[in-house]
Every structure is written in structure tokens, then in C-alpha cells.
Coordinates of C-alpha atoms in Angstrom, one line a residue:
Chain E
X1 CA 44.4 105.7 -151.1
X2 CA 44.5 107.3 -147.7
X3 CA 46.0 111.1 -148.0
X4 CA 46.1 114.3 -146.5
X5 CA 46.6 117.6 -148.3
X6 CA 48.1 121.0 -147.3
X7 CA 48.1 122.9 -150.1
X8 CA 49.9 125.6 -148.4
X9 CA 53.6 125.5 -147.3
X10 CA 53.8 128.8 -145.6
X11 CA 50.6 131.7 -144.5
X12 CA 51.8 134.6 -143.4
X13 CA 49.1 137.0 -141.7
X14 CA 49.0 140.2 -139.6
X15 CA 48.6 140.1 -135.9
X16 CA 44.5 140.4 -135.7
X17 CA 43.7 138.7 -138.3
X18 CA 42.0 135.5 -139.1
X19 CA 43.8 132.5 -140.4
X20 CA 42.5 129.5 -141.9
X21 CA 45.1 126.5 -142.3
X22 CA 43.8 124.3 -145.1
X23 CA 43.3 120.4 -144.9
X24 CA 42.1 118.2 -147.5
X25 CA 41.8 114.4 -147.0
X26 CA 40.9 111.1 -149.0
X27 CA 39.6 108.7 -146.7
X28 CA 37.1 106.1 -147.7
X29 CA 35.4 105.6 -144.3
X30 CA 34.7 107.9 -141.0
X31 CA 37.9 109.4 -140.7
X32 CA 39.5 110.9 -137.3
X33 CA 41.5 113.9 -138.1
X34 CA 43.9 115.7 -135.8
X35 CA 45.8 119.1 -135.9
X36 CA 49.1 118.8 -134.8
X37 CA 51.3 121.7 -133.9
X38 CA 55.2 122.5 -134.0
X39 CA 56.1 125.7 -132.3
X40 CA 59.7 126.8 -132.6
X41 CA 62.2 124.6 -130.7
X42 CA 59.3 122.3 -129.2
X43 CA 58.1 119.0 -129.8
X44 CA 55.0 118.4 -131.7
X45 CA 52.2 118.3 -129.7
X46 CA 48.1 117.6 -130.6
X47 CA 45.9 120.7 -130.6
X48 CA 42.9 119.6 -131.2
X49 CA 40.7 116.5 -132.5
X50 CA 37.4 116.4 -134.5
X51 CA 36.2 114.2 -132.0
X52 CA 36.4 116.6 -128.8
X53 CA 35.0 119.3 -130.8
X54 CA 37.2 121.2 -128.4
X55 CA 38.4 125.3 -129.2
X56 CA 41.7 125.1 -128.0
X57 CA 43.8 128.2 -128.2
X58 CA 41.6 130.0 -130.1
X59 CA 41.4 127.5 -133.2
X60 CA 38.7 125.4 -134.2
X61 CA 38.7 123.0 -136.9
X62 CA 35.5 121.5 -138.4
X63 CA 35.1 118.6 -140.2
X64 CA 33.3 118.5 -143.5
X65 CA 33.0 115.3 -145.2
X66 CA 31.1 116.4 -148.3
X67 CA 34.2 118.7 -149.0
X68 CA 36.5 115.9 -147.4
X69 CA 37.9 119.4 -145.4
X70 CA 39.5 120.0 -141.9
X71 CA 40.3 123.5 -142.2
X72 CA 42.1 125.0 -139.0
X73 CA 40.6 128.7 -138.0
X74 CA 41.2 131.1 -135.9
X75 CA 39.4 134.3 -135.7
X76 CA 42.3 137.2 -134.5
X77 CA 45.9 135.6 -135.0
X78 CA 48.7 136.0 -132.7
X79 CA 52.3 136.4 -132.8
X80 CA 52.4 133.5 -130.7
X81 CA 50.8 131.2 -132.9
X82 CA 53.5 130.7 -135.5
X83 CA 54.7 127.3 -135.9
X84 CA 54.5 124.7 -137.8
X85 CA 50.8 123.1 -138.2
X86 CA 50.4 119.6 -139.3
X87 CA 47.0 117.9 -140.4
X88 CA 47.0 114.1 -139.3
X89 CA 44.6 111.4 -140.4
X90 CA 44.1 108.3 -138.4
X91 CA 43.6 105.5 -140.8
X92 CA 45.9 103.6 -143.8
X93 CA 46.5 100.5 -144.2
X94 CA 48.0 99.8 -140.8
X95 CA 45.8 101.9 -138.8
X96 CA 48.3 104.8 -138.3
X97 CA 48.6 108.4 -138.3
X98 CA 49.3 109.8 -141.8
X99 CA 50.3 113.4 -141.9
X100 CA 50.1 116.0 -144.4
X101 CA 53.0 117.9 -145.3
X102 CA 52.5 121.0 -143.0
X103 CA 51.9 124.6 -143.0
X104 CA 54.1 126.8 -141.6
X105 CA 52.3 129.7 -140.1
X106 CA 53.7 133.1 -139.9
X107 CA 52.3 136.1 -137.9
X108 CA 53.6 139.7 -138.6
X109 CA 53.6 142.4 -135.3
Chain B
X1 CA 57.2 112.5 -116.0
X2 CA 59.7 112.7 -118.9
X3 CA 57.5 111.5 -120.9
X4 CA 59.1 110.9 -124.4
X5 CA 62.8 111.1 -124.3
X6 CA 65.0 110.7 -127.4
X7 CA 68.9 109.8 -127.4
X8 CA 70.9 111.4 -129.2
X9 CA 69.8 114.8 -129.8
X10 CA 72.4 115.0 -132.8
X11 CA 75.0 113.1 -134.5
X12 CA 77.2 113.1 -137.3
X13 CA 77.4 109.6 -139.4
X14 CA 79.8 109.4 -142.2
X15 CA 78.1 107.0 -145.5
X16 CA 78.3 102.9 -144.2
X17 CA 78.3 103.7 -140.5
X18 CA 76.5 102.6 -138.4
X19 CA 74.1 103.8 -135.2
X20 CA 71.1 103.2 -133.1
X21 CA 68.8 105.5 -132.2
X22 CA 67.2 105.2 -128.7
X23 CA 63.5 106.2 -127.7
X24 CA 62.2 106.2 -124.0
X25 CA 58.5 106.6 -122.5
X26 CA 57.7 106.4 -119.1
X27 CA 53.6 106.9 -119.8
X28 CA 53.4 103.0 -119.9
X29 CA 52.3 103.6 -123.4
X30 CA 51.3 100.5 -125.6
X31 CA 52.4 101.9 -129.2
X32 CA 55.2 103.6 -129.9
X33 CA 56.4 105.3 -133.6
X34 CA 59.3 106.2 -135.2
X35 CA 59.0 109.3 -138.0
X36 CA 61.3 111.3 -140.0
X37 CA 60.9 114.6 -141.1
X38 CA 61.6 116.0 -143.9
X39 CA 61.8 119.7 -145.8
X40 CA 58.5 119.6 -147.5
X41 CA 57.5 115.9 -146.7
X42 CA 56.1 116.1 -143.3
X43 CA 56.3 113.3 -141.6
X44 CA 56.4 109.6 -142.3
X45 CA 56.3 106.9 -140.6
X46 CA 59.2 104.6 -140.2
X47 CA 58.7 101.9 -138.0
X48 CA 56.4 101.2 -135.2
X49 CA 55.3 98.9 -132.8
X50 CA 52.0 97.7 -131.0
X51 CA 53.4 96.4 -127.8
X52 CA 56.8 94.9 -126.3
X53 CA 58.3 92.4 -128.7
X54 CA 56.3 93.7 -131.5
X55 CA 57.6 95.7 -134.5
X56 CA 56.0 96.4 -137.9
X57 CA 56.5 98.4 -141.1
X58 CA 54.9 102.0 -141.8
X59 CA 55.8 103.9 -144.9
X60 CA 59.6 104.2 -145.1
X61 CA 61.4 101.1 -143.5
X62 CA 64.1 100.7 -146.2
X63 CA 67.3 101.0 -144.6
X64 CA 66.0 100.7 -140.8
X65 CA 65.6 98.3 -138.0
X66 CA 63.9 98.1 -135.2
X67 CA 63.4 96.7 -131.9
X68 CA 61.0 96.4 -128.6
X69 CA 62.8 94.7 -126.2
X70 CA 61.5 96.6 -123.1
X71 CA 58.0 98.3 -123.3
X72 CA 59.2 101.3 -122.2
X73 CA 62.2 101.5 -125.3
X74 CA 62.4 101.5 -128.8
X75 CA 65.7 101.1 -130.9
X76 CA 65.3 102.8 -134.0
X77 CA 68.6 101.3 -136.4
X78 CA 70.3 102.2 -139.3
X79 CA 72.9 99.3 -140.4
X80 CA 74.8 101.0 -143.2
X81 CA 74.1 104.9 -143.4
X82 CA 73.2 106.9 -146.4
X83 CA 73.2 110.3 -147.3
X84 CA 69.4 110.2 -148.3
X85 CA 68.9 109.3 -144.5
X86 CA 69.8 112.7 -143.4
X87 CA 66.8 113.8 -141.8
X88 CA 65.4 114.5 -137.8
X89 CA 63.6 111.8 -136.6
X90 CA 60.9 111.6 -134.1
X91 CA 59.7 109.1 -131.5
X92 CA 56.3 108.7 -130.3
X93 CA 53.8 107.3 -128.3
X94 CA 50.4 106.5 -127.5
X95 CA 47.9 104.8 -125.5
X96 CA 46.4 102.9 -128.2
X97 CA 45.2 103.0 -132.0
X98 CA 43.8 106.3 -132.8
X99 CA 44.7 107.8 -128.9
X100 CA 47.3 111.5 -128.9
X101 CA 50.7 110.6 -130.1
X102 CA 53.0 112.0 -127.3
X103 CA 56.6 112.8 -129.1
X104 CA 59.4 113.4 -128.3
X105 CA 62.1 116.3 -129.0
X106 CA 63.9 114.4 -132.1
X107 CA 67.0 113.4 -132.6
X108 CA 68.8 115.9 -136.1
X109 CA 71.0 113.4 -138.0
X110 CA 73.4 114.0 -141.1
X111 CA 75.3 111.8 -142.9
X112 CA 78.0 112.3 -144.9

């Protein structure tokens, strides 16, 4: 079955230092994996794509299918990057968007 | 561009009400989504729909209708409310299959 895995609910991390969200996924062809990102009072918006191969913001995400990973990273946190990060896998049985369960991310001054 | 727009922002249902929830895009997006969200359940999908007049089933449709009369709305409904149905719940869009979901701000509901 199709399924993505956060295994963290909340990271909490110090201004200037690096943050890695975790994403697992079970996917049984090519998957297309999104980050998806909730700041406070906002609508969630995409930040990045595997595809694009894009840094946006600072974070990069690579995808590893032997570890079936799509870890989020960004080098030097910010206080501005707390939010709410969702990992999204295009794909099921319809074709859709299945997200994991979130991360909320928490930066310290 | 408003882009996604969601009606109501909030509202209070007592159990057996009922109310429709309204979803608007003016990106002259084919597909368009309807999640909830939940405290440690991310998002699932409710309904969605592949184009106007089309609706079909995601993960969580118990308890919901939907419709796509115009291409640019979709009526998300709840017949006979339940507390379990307390939730916020999010419309989206997108170009096509696999394209950026565009969402909009959500709509907090609690029944009683």
C-alpha cells in the first residue's frame, strides 16, 4: 500500500542550526514526492518537488529510493522557518496526493 | 487572482444539521480536492473531482457529498452532522494529475 511516514510530530532546533525533517514512503513504482509547507495562519503552499531539484528557501530534499527517503534539510535554520511541514506522495489508487502526518518545526532565538 | 477561496471561514453545526461548504478557483484549474485535517492525521482526502460534472471518492467520503456544477466551484456537503466531523477542511486545486495543489485558507468547523 501507498504511505508516507513522519516519524516526527514536532523538531525543535536553535536558530543556526541544521534541520533535517524526515520522510519515509512505500511506493511500488517511481514515486513524485512533494514538501508541502504550513506556516502560521497561512495556507499550505508546495515548497519544493523532487522533480525540479530546486533549493527553495534554503531546503533541499533528495530523493533516495534504496532508503525509500525524502528527507527535507536545511543547513542554518531560521526563526522564520517554523511551520508545519508536510511530506506528500503523488500516487494511490486514484492517482492523488497522499500526505504524511506532518512535522511541526520549531526554531528557538 | 484570488486564487482558491473557501466559504465559510468558520461555523458552528449542532449534531443532524446540516451545511454546504463552498470552494472557489479562478486559475481555470481542472482538479479540484477537498481534505480535512486533523490533530495528528495530516491530511486526507475527502472528495475530489477531475473536471466539471465529475466527482469521485478519496479516502474519507463517509458522511459527505459533493458537487461540480461549475468548473470553477466545488460544494463540499455534510447531510446529517456529527461530532467526529469536527475538523478544518481544505479545498484545492490543480492543473492536472501530479501538477502543485493550490489551497485554499480552510474553512474550521465544530459540531456539537
Amino acid at each position: 500500500a501507498q504511505r508516507v511516514t513522519q516519524p516526527e510530530k514536532l523538531l525543535s532546533v536553535f536558530k543556526g542550526a541544521p534541520v533535517e525533517l524526515k520522510c519515509n514512503y512505500s511506493y511500488s513504482g517511481s514515486p513524485e514526492l512533494f514538501w508541502y509547507v504550513q506556516y502560521s495562519r497561512q495556507r499550505l503552499q508546495l515548497l519544493l518537488r523532487h522533480i525540479s531539484r530546486e533549493s527553495i528557501k534554503g531546503f533541499t530534499a533528495d530523493l533516495n529510493k534504496g532508503e525509500t527517503s525524502f528527507h527535507l534539510k536545511k543547513p542554518f535554520a531560521q526563526e522564520e522557518d517554523s511551520a508545519m511541514y508536510y511530506c506528500a506522495l503523488y500516487g494511490g489508487s486514484q492517482g492523488n496526493l497522499i500526505f504524511g502526518k506532518g512535522t511541526k518545526l520549531s526554531v528557538k532565538p | 487572482n484570488a486564487g482558491v477561496t473557501q466559504t465559510p471561514k468558520f461555523r458552528v453545526l449542532k449534531t443532524g444539521q446540516s451545511m454546504t461548504l463552498l470552494c472557489a478557483q479562478d486559475m481555470n484549474h481542472e482538479y479540484m480536492y477537498w481534505y480535512r485535517q486533523d490533530p495528528g492525521m495530516g491530511l486526507r482526502l475527502i472528495h475530489y473531482s477531475v473536471g466539471e460534472g465529475t466527482t469521485a471518492k478519496g479516502e474519507v467520503p463517509d458522511g459527505y457529498n459533493v458537487s461540480r456544477l461549475k468548473k470553477q466551484n466545488f460544494l463540499l456537503g455534510l447531510e446529517s452532522a456529527a461530532p467526529s466531523q469536527t475538523s478544518v477542511y481544505f479545498c484545492a486545486s490543480s492543473v492536472g494529475r501530479g501538477s502543485e495543489q493550490f489551497f485554499g485558507p480552510g474553512t474550521r468547523l465544530t459540531v456539537l
